[in-house]
Coordinates of N, CA, C and O in Angstrom, one line a residue:
X1 N 20.4 -32.0 35.0 CA 20.6 -32.2 36.4 C 20.5 -30.9 37.1 O 21.0 -29.8 36.6
X2 N 20.0 -30.9 38.3 CA 19.8 -29.7 39.1 C 21.0 -29.5 40.1 O 21.6 -30.5 40.5
X3 N 21.3 -28.3 40.4 CA 22.2 -28.0 41.5 C 21.6 -26.9 42.4 O 20.6 -26.3 42.0
X4 N 22.3 -26.7 43.5 CA 21.8 -25.6 44.4 C 22.9 -24.5 44.3 O 24.1 -24.7 44.5
X5 N 22.4 -23.3 44.0 CA 23.3 -22.1 44.0 C 22.6 -21.1 44.9 O 21.5 -20.7 44.7
X6 N 23.4 -20.6 45.9 CA 22.8 -19.6 46.9 C 21.5 -20.1 47.4 O 20.5 -19.3 47.5
X7 N 21.4 -21.4 47.8 CA 20.2 -22.0 48.4 C 19.0 -22.0 47.5 O 17.9 -22.2 47.9
X8 N 19.2 -21.8 46.2 CA 18.1 -21.9 45.2 C 18.4 -23.1 44.2 O 19.6 -23.2 43.8
X9 N 17.4 -23.8 43.8 CA 17.6 -24.9 42.9 C 17.7 -24.3 41.5 O 16.9 -23.5 41.1
X10 N 18.7 -24.7 40.8 CA 19.0 -24.2 39.4 C 19.3 -25.3 38.5 O 19.7 -26.4 38.9
X11 N 19.2 -25.1 37.2 CA 19.6 -26.1 36.2 C 21.2 -25.9 36.1 O 21.7 -24.8 36.0
X12 N 21.8 -27.1 36.1 CA 23.3 -27.1 36.0 C 23.7 -26.6 34.6 O 23.3 -27.1 33.6
X13 N 24.5 -25.5 34.5 CA 25.0 -25.0 33.2 C 26.4 -25.4 32.9 O 27.0 -24.9 31.9
X14 N 27.0 -26.3 33.7 CA 28.4 -26.7 33.5 C 28.4 -28.3 33.4 O 27.6 -29.0 33.9
X15 N 29.4 -28.7 32.6 CA 29.7 -30.1 32.5 C 31.2 -30.3 32.9 O 32.0 -29.4 32.7
X16 N 31.5 -31.5 33.4 CA 32.9 -31.8 33.9 C 33.6 -32.7 32.9 O 33.1 -33.7 32.5
X17 N 34.8 -32.3 32.5 CA 35.5 -33.0 31.5 C 36.7 -33.7 32.2 O 37.4 -33.1 33.0
X18 N 36.9 -35.0 31.9 CA 38.0 -35.8 32.4 C 39.2 -35.3 31.6 O 39.2 -34.7 30.6
X19 N 40.4 -35.7 32.1 CA 41.7 -35.3 31.5 C 41.9 -35.9 30.1 O 42.6 -35.3 29.3
X20 N 41.2 -37.0 29.8 CA 41.4 -37.7 28.5 C 40.3 -37.4 27.6 O 40.2 -37.9 26.5
X21 N 39.4 -36.5 27.9 CA 38.2 -36.2 27.1 C 38.4 -34.9 26.4 O 39.0 -33.9 27.0
X22 N 37.9 -34.7 25.2 CA 38.1 -33.4 24.5 C 37.3 -32.3 25.2 O 36.4 -32.6 25.9
X23 N 37.8 -31.1 25.1 CA 37.2 -30.0 25.8 C 35.7 -29.8 25.3 O 34.9 -29.4 26.1
X24 N 35.4 -30.0 24.1 CA 34.1 -30.0 23.6 C 33.6 -28.5 23.5 O 34.3 -27.6 23.3
X25 N 32.3 -28.3 23.8 CA 31.7 -27.0 23.8 C 31.0 -26.7 25.1 O 30.8 -27.6 25.9
X26 N 30.5 -25.5 25.2 CA 29.8 -25.1 26.4 C 30.7 -24.8 27.6 O 31.9 -24.7 27.5
X27 N 30.0 -24.6 28.7 CA 30.7 -24.3 30.0 C 31.2 -25.6 30.6 O 30.4 -26.5 30.8
X28 N 32.5 -25.6 30.8 CA 33.1 -26.9 31.3 C 34.0 -26.6 32.5 O 34.5 -25.5 32.7
X29 N 34.3 -27.7 33.2 CA 35.3 -27.7 34.2 C 36.4 -28.7 33.9 O 36.1 -29.7 33.3
X30 N 37.6 -28.4 34.2 CA 38.7 -29.3 34.0 C 39.5 -29.3 35.2 O 39.4 -28.4 36.1
X31 N 40.3 -30.3 35.4 CA 41.2 -30.4 36.6 C 42.2 -29.3 36.6 O 42.6 -28.8 35.5
X32 N 42.8 -29.0 37.7 CA 43.8 -28.0 37.8 C 45.0 -28.4 37.0 O 45.6 -27.6 36.3
X33 N 45.3 -29.7 37.0 CA 46.5 -30.2 36.3 C 46.3 -29.9 34.8 O 47.2 -29.5 34.1
X34 N 45.1 -30.2 34.3 CA 44.8 -30.0 32.8 C 44.8 -28.5 32.5 O 45.2 -28.1 31.5
X35 N 44.2 -27.7 33.4 CA 44.2 -26.2 33.2 C 45.6 -25.7 33.0 O 45.9 -24.8 32.2
X36 N 46.5 -26.2 33.8 CA 47.9 -25.7 33.7 C 48.6 -26.3 32.5 O 49.3 -25.5 31.8
X37 N 48.3 -27.5 32.1 CA 49.0 -28.1 31.0 C 48.5 -27.6 29.7 O 49.2 -27.5 28.7
X38 N 47.2 -27.3 29.6 CA 46.5 -26.9 28.4 C 46.1 -25.4 28.5 O 44.9 -25.1 28.1
X39 N 46.9 -24.6 28.9 CA 46.6 -23.2 29.2 C 46.0 -22.5 27.9 O 45.0 -21.9 28.0
X40 N 46.7 -22.7 26.8 CA 46.2 -22.0 25.6 C 44.9 -22.5 25.1 O 44.0 -21.8 24.7
X41 N 44.7 -23.8 25.1 CA 43.5 -24.5 24.7 C 42.3 -24.0 25.5 O 41.2 -23.7 25.1
X42 N 42.5 -23.9 26.8 CA 41.5 -23.5 27.8 C 41.2 -22.0 27.6 O 40.0 -21.6 27.6
X43 N 42.2 -21.2 27.4 CA 42.0 -19.8 27.2 C 41.2 -19.5 25.9 O 40.4 -18.6 25.8
X44 N 41.4 -20.4 24.9 CA 40.7 -20.2 23.6 C 39.4 -20.9 23.5 O 38.7 -20.8 22.5
X45 N 38.9 -21.6 24.5 CA 37.7 -22.3 24.5 C 36.5 -21.4 24.3 O 36.5 -20.3 24.9
X46 N 35.5 -21.8 23.5 CA 34.4 -20.9 23.2 C 33.5 -20.6 24.4 O 32.9 -19.6 24.5
X47 N 33.4 -21.6 25.3 CA 32.6 -21.4 26.5 C 33.4 -21.0 27.7 O 34.6 -20.6 27.5
X48 N 32.8 -21.0 28.8 CA 33.6 -20.7 30.1 C 34.3 -21.9 30.5 O 33.8 -23.0 30.4
X49 N 35.5 -21.7 31.2 CA 36.2 -22.9 31.7 C 36.5 -22.6 33.2 O 37.1 -21.7 33.6
X50 N 35.9 -23.6 34.0 CA 36.2 -23.6 35.4 C 37.2 -24.6 35.7 O 37.6 -25.4 34.9
X51 N 37.6 -24.6 37.0 CA 38.6 -25.6 37.4 C 38.0 -26.4 38.6 O 37.3 -25.9 39.4
X52 N 38.4 -27.7 38.5 CA 38.0 -28.7 39.6 C 39.2 -28.9 40.4 O 40.3 -29.3 39.9
X53 N 39.1 -28.7 41.7 CA 40.2 -29.0 42.7 C 39.9 -30.4 43.3 O 38.9 -30.7 43.8
X54 N 41.0 -31.2 43.2 CA 40.9 -32.5 43.8 C 41.5 -32.3 45.3 O 42.1 -31.3 45.6
X55 N 41.2 -33.3 46.1 CA 41.7 -33.2 47.5 C 43.2 -32.9 47.7 O 43.5 -32.1 48.6
X56 N 44.0 -33.4 46.8 CA 45.5 -33.2 47.0 C 46.0 -31.9 46.3 O 47.2 -31.6 46.5
X57 N 45.1 -31.2 45.6 CA 45.6 -29.9 45.0 C 45.7 -28.8 46.0 O 45.0 -28.8 47.0
X58 N 46.7 -27.9 45.7 CA 46.9 -26.8 46.6 C 46.3 -25.5 46.0 O 46.4 -25.3 44.8
X59 N 45.7 -24.7 46.8 CA 45.1 -23.5 46.4 C 46.1 -22.6 45.8 O 45.8 -21.8 44.8
X60 N 47.3 -22.6 46.3 CA 48.3 -21.7 45.8 C 48.6 -22.0 44.3 O 49.0 -21.1 43.6
X61 N 48.5 -23.2 43.9 CA 48.8 -23.6 42.5 C 47.7 -23.0 41.6 O 47.9 -22.8 40.4
X62 N 46.5 -22.8 42.1 CA 45.4 -22.2 41.4 C 45.4 -20.7 41.3 O 44.9 -20.1 40.4
X63 N 46.1 -20.1 42.2 CA 46.2 -18.6 42.3 C 46.4 -17.9 41.0 O 45.7 -16.9 40.7
X64 N 47.3 -18.3 40.1 CA 47.5 -17.5 38.8 C 46.3 -17.5 37.9 O 46.2 -16.6 37.1
X65 N 45.3 -18.4 38.1 CA 44.2 -18.5 37.2 C 42.9 -17.8 37.8 O 41.9 -17.8 37.2
X66 N 43.0 -17.4 39.1 CA 41.7 -16.9 39.8 C 41.0 -15.8 39.1 O 39.8 -15.8 39.1
X67 N 41.7 -14.9 38.5 CA 41.0 -13.7 37.9 C 40.0 -14.1 36.8 O 39.0 -13.4 36.6
X68 N 40.4 -15.1 36.0 CA 39.5 -15.4 34.9 C 38.5 -16.6 35.2 O 37.8 -17.0 34.3
X69 N 38.4 -17.0 36.4 CA 37.5 -18.1 36.8 C 36.2 -17.7 37.3 O 36.1 -17.0 38.3
X70 N 35.1 -18.1 36.7 CA 33.7 -17.9 37.3 C 33.3 -19.0 38.2 O 32.4 -18.9 39.0
X71 N 34.0 -20.2 38.0 CA 33.6 -21.4 38.8 C 34.8 -22.2 39.2 O 35.7 -22.5 38.4
X72 N 34.9 -22.5 40.5 CA 35.8 -23.5 41.0 C 35.0 -24.5 41.7 O 34.2 -24.2 42.6
X73 N 35.2 -25.8 41.2 CA 34.4 -26.9 41.8 C 35.4 -27.7 42.7 O 36.5 -28.0 42.2
X74 N 35.0 -28.0 43.9 CA 35.9 -28.7 44.8 C 35.3 -30.1 45.0 O 34.1 -30.3 45.3
X75 N 36.1 -31.1 44.7 CA 35.7 -32.5 44.7 C 35.7 -33.1 46.2 O 36.7 -32.9 46.9
X76 N 34.6 -33.7 46.5 CA 34.4 -34.4 47.8 C 34.1 -35.8 47.4 O 33.0 -36.2 47.3
X77 N 35.2 -36.6 47.1 CA 35.0 -38.0 46.6 C 34.7 -39.0 47.6 O 34.3 -40.1 47.3
X78 N 35.0 -38.7 48.9 CA 34.8 -39.7 50.0 C 34.1 -39.0 51.1 O 34.2 -37.8 51.3
X79 N 33.3 -39.8 51.9 CA 32.5 -39.3 53.0 C 33.4 -38.5 53.9 O 33.0 -37.4 54.4
X80 N 34.5 -39.0 54.3 CA 35.4 -38.3 55.3 C 36.4 -37.4 54.8 O 37.2 -36.9 55.6
X81 N 36.3 -37.0 53.5 CA 37.3 -36.1 52.9 C 37.0 -34.7 53.4 O 35.9 -34.2 53.1
X82 N 38.0 -34.1 54.0 CA 37.8 -32.7 54.6 C 38.7 -31.6 54.0 O 38.5 -30.5 54.3
X83 N 39.6 -32.0 53.1 CA 40.5 -30.9 52.6 C 39.8 -29.9 51.8 O 40.2 -28.7 51.7
X84 N 38.7 -30.2 51.2 CA 37.9 -29.2 50.4 C 37.4 -28.1 51.3 O 37.2 -27.0 50.8
X85 N 37.1 -28.3 52.5 CA 36.7 -27.2 53.4 C 37.8 -26.2 53.5 O 37.6 -25.0 53.5
X86 N 39.0 -26.7 53.7 CA 40.2 -25.8 53.8 C 40.4 -25.0 52.5 O 40.7 -23.9 52.5
X87 N 40.3 -25.8 51.4 CA 40.5 -25.1 50.1 C 39.5 -24.0 49.9 O 39.9 -22.9 49.5
X88 N 38.2 -24.2 50.2 CA 37.2 -23.2 50.1 C 37.5 -22.0 50.9 O 37.4 -20.9 50.5
X89 N 37.8 -22.3 52.2 CA 38.1 -21.2 53.1 C 39.3 -20.3 52.7 O 39.2 -19.1 52.7
X90 N 40.3 -21.0 52.2 CA 41.5 -20.3 51.7 C 41.2 -19.5 50.5 O 41.7 -18.3 50.3
X91 N 40.4 -20.0 49.6 CA 40.1 -19.3 48.4 C 39.3 -18.0 48.7 O 39.6 -16.9 48.1
X92 N 38.4 -18.1 49.6 CA 37.6 -16.9 50.0 C 38.4 -15.9 50.9 O 38.4 -14.7 50.6
X93 N 39.0 -16.4 51.9 CA 39.6 -15.5 52.9 C 41.0 -15.1 52.5 O 41.3 -13.9 52.7
X94 N 41.9 -15.9 52.0 CA 43.3 -15.6 51.7 C 43.4 -15.0 50.3 O 44.1 -14.0 50.1
X95 N 42.7 -15.6 49.4 CA 42.9 -15.2 48.0 C 41.7 -14.3 47.5 O 41.8 -13.8 46.3
X96 N 40.7 -14.0 48.3 CA 39.7 -13.1 47.9 C 38.8 -13.5 46.7 O 38.3 -12.7 46.0
X97 N 38.7 -14.8 46.5 CA 37.9 -15.3 45.3 C 36.4 -15.0 45.6 O 35.9 -15.3 46.6
X98 N 35.8 -14.4 44.5 CA 34.4 -14.0 44.7 C 33.4 -14.7 43.7 O 32.2 -14.5 43.7
X99 N 34.0 -15.6 42.9 CA 33.2 -16.4 42.0 C 32.5 -17.5 42.7 O 32.5 -17.6 43.9
X100 N 31.8 -18.4 41.9 CA 31.1 -19.5 42.4 C 32.0 -20.6 42.9 O 33.0 -21.0 42.2
X101 N 31.8 -21.0 44.1 CA 32.6 -22.2 44.7 C 31.6 -23.3 44.9 O 30.6 -23.2 45.6
X102 N 31.8 -24.4 44.1 CA 30.8 -25.5 44.0 C 31.4 -26.7 44.7 O 32.5 -27.2 44.3
X103 N 30.6 -27.3 45.6 CA 31.0 -28.6 46.2 C 30.4 -29.7 45.3 O 29.2 -29.8 45.1
X104 N 31.3 -30.6 44.8 CA 31.0 -31.7 44.0 C 30.9 -32.9 45.0 O 31.9 -33.3 45.6
X105 N 29.8 -33.6 45.0 CA 29.6 -34.7 46.0 C 29.1 -34.3 47.3 O 29.5 -34.8 48.4
X106 N 28.3 -33.2 47.3 CA 27.7 -32.7 48.6 C 26.8 -33.7 49.2 O 26.0 -34.4 48.6
X107 N 26.8 -33.7 50.6 CA 25.9 -34.6 51.3 C 25.1 -33.7 52.3 O 25.6 -32.7 52.8
X108 N 23.9 -34.2 52.6 CA 23.0 -33.4 53.5 C 23.7 -33.0 54.8 O 23.5 -31.9 55.3
X109 N 24.4 -33.9 55.4 CA 25.0 -33.7 56.7 C 26.2 -32.7 56.6 O 26.6 -32.2 57.7
X110 N 26.6 -32.3 55.4 CA 27.8 -31.5 55.3 C 27.5 -30.1 54.7 O 28.4 -29.2 54.8
X111 N 26.4 -29.9 54.0 CA 26.2 -28.7 53.3 C 26.3 -27.4 54.2 O 26.8 -26.4 53.7
X112 N 25.8 -27.5 55.4 CA 25.8 -26.3 56.2 C 27.3 -25.9 56.5 O 27.7 -24.8 56.5
X113 N 28.1 -27.0 56.8 CA 29.5 -26.7 57.1 C 30.2 -26.2 55.8 O 31.1 -25.4 55.9
X114 N 29.9 -26.8 54.7 CA 30.5 -26.4 53.4 C 30.2 -24.9 53.1 O 31.0 -24.1 52.8
X115 N 28.9 -24.5 53.4 CA 28.5 -23.1 53.2 C 29.3 -22.2 54.1 O 29.7 -21.1 53.8
X116 N 29.5 -22.6 55.4 CA 30.2 -21.8 56.3 C 31.6 -21.5 55.9 O 32.2 -20.5 56.3
X117 N 32.2 -22.5 55.1 CA 33.6 -22.3 54.7 C 33.7 -21.5 53.4 O 34.8 -21.2 52.9
X118 N 32.5 -21.1 52.8 CA 32.6 -20.3 51.6 C 31.9 -20.8 50.4 O 31.9 -20.1 49.4
X119 N 31.5 -22.1 50.4 CA 30.9 -22.6 49.2 C 29.5 -22.1 49.1 O 28.7 -22.0 50.0
X120 N 29.1 -21.8 47.8 CA 27.8 -21.3 47.6 C 27.0 -22.1 46.6 O 25.9 -21.7 46.2
X121 N 27.6 -23.2 46.1 CA 26.9 -24.0 45.1 C 27.2 -25.5 45.4 O 28.3 -25.8 45.9
X122 N 26.2 -26.4 45.1 CA 26.3 -27.8 45.6 C 25.7 -28.7 44.5 O 24.6 -28.5 44.1
X123 N 26.5 -29.7 44.2 CA 26.0 -30.8 43.4 C 26.0 -32.0 44.3 O 26.9 -32.4 45.0
X124 N 24.8 -32.7 44.3 CA 24.7 -33.8 45.3 C 25.6 -35.0 45.0 O 25.8 -35.3 43.8
X125 N 26.0 -35.7 46.0 CA 26.7 -36.9 45.9 C 25.7 -38.0 45.5 O 24.5 -37.8 45.5
X126 N 26.2 -39.1 45.0 CA 25.4 -40.2 44.6 C 24.5 -40.7 45.8 O 25.0 -40.8 46.9
X127 N 23.2 -40.8 45.5 CA 22.3 -41.2 46.6 C 21.7 -40.1 47.3 O 20.8 -40.2 48.1
X128 N 22.2 -38.9 47.1 CA 21.6 -37.7 47.8 C 20.6 -37.0 46.8 O 20.7 -37.2 45.6
X129 N 19.7 -36.2 47.4 CA 18.7 -35.5 46.6 C 18.9 -34.0 46.8 O 19.4 -33.6 47.9
X130 N 18.3 -33.3 45.9 CA 18.3 -31.8 46.1 C 17.5 -31.4 47.3 O 17.9 -30.6 48.1
X131 N 16.4 -32.1 47.5 CA 15.5 -31.8 48.7 C 16.3 -32.1 50.0 O 16.2 -31.3 50.9
X132 N 17.0 -33.2 50.0 CA 17.8 -33.5 51.2 C 18.9 -32.5 51.4 O 19.1 -32.1 52.6
X133 N 19.6 -32.0 50.4 CA 20.6 -31.0 50.6 C 20.0 -29.7 51.1 O 20.5 -29.1 52.0
X134 N 18.8 -29.3 50.6 CA 18.2 -28.1 51.0 C 17.8 -28.2 52.5 O 18.0 -27.2 53.3
X135 N 17.4 -29.3 52.9 CA 17.0 -29.5 54.4 C 18.3 -29.5 55.2 O 18.2 -29.1 56.4
X136 N 19.4 -29.8 54.7 CA 20.7 -29.8 55.5 C 21.2 -28.5 55.9 O 21.9 -28.3 56.8
X137 N 20.8 -27.4 55.1 CA 21.3 -26.1 55.5 C 20.8 -25.6 56.9 O 21.5 -24.9 57.5
X138 N 19.7 -26.1 57.3 CA 19.1 -25.6 58.6 C 19.2 -26.7 59.7 O 18.5 -26.6 60.7
X139 N 20.0 -27.7 59.4 CA 20.1 -28.7 60.4 C 20.8 -28.3 61.7 O 20.4 -28.8 62.8
X140 N 21.7 -27.3 61.7 CA 22.3 -26.8 62.8 C 22.0 -25.3 62.9 O 22.2 -24.6 61.9
X141 N 21.4 -24.8 64.0 CA 21.0 -23.4 64.1 C 21.9 -22.6 65.0 O 21.7 -21.4 65.1
X142 N 22.8 -23.2 65.7 CA 23.6 -22.5 66.7 C 25.1 -22.7 66.2 O 25.5 -23.8 65.9
X143 N 25.8 -21.6 66.2 CA 27.2 -21.6 65.8 C 28.1 -21.2 67.0 O 27.9 -20.1 67.6
X144 N 29.1 -21.9 67.3 CA 30.1 -21.6 68.3 C 31.4 -21.1 67.8 O 32.2 -20.5 68.5
X145 N 31.7 -21.4 66.5 CA 33.0 -21.1 66.0 C 32.9 -20.0 64.9 O 31.9 -20.1 64.1
X146 N 33.8 -19.1 64.8 CA 33.7 -18.1 63.7 C 34.1 -18.8 62.4 O 34.8 -19.8 62.3
X147 N 33.5 -18.3 61.3 CA 33.8 -18.8 60.0 C 33.6 -17.8 58.9 O 33.3 -16.6 59.2
X148 N 33.7 -18.2 57.6 CA 33.6 -17.3 56.5 C 32.2 -16.6 56.4 O 32.1 -15.5 56.0
X149 N 31.2 -17.3 56.9 CA 29.8 -16.8 56.7 C 29.5 -15.6 57.6 O 28.5 -14.9 57.5
X150 N 30.4 -15.3 58.6 CA 30.2 -14.2 59.5 C 28.9 -14.1 60.3 O 28.5 -13.1 60.7
X151 N 28.3 -15.3 60.4 CA 27.1 -15.3 61.3 C 27.5 -15.1 62.7 O 28.4 -15.8 63.2
X152 N 26.8 -14.2 63.4 CA 27.2 -14.0 64.8 C 27.1 -15.3 65.7 O 26.2 -16.0 65.5
X153 N 28.1 -15.5 66.5 CA 28.1 -16.7 67.3 C 27.1 -16.6 68.4 O 26.6 -15.5 68.9
X154 N 26.7 -17.8 69.0 CA 25.6 -17.9 69.9 C 25.9 -17.0 71.2 O 25.0 -16.3 71.6
X155 N 27.1 -17.0 71.7 CA 27.3 -16.2 72.9 C 27.2 -14.7 72.6 O 26.8 -14.0 73.5
X156 N 27.6 -14.3 71.4 CA 27.5 -12.9 71.1 C 26.0 -12.5 70.9 O 25.6 -11.5 71.4
X157 N 25.2 -13.4 70.3 CA 23.8 -13.1 70.1 C 23.1 -13.0 71.5 O 22.3 -12.1 71.7
X158 N 23.4 -13.9 72.4 CA 22.8 -13.9 73.7 C 23.2 -12.6 74.5 O 22.4 -12.0 75.1
X159 N 24.5 -12.2 74.3 CA 24.9 -11.0 75.0 C 24.2 -9.8 74.5 O 23.9 -8.8 75.2
X160 N 23.8 -9.8 73.2 CA 23.1 -8.7 72.6 C 21.6 -8.8 72.8 O 20.9 -7.9 72.3
X161 N 21.1 -9.9 73.4 CA 19.7 -10.0 73.6 C 18.9 -10.5 72.4 O 17.7 -10.1 72.4
X162 N 19.4 -11.2 71.5 CA 18.7 -11.6 70.3 C 17.7 -12.7 70.8 O 18.1 -13.7 71.4
X163 N 16.4 -12.5 70.5 CA 15.4 -13.5 70.9 C 15.5 -14.7 70.1 O 15.4 -15.8 70.6
X164 N 15.7 -14.6 68.8 CA 15.9 -15.7 67.9 C 17.3 -15.8 67.5 O 17.8 -15.0 66.7
X165 N 18.0 -16.8 68.0 CA 19.5 -16.9 67.8 C 19.8 -17.3 66.4 O 21.0 -17.3 66.1
X166 N 18.9 -17.6 65.5 CA 19.1 -17.9 64.1 C 19.1 -16.7 63.3 O 19.5 -16.7 62.1
X167 N 18.6 -15.6 63.7 CA 18.4 -14.4 63.0 C 19.7 -13.6 62.9 O 20.4 -13.5 63.8
X168 N 19.9 -13.0 61.7 CA 21.0 -12.1 61.6 C 20.8 -10.8 62.4 O 19.8 -10.3 62.5
X169 N 21.9 -10.4 63.1 CA 21.9 -9.2 63.9 C 23.1 -8.4 63.6 O 24.1 -9.0 63.2
X170 N 23.1 -7.1 63.8 CA 24.3 -6.3 63.5 C 25.2 -6.5 64.7 O 24.8 -6.6 65.8
X171 N 26.5 -6.7 64.3 CA 27.5 -6.9 65.4 C 28.6 -5.8 65.3 O 28.8 -5.2 64.3

């Protein structure tokens, strides 16, 4: 299965384990609840162990594990679920997390907003395609609100005389 990482299509190097499934081998993600309950087993796993955040999980509960995590996957299990946006933003801005933040269940209409909140990797939702997700990044070219991505806002670009308001400019 393919994923998008930093706007490039890549082969998925991770598998997701349910709470009742053995850890197995390779690079895996487990729920935050399982990571906390099976700390020793996860620490001794031969591959890398990432954490999946569910909508009801709090970022503060994940904070003790951040230093050793290369991947945090945030679940978007419903179309209207928005708590993952806040989780991503808090991980980047408040907790300074620099590893991969992956949206599980990404939709074309949402990837640009997910990226603005700090997510840099995307696994498509059922019925979505990689090509569709890639097209979603450029669906909106003007930004009115500040966010994690630090793209200059439209009024700032206009004030500085940027001819192409989608282009990065020094602010």
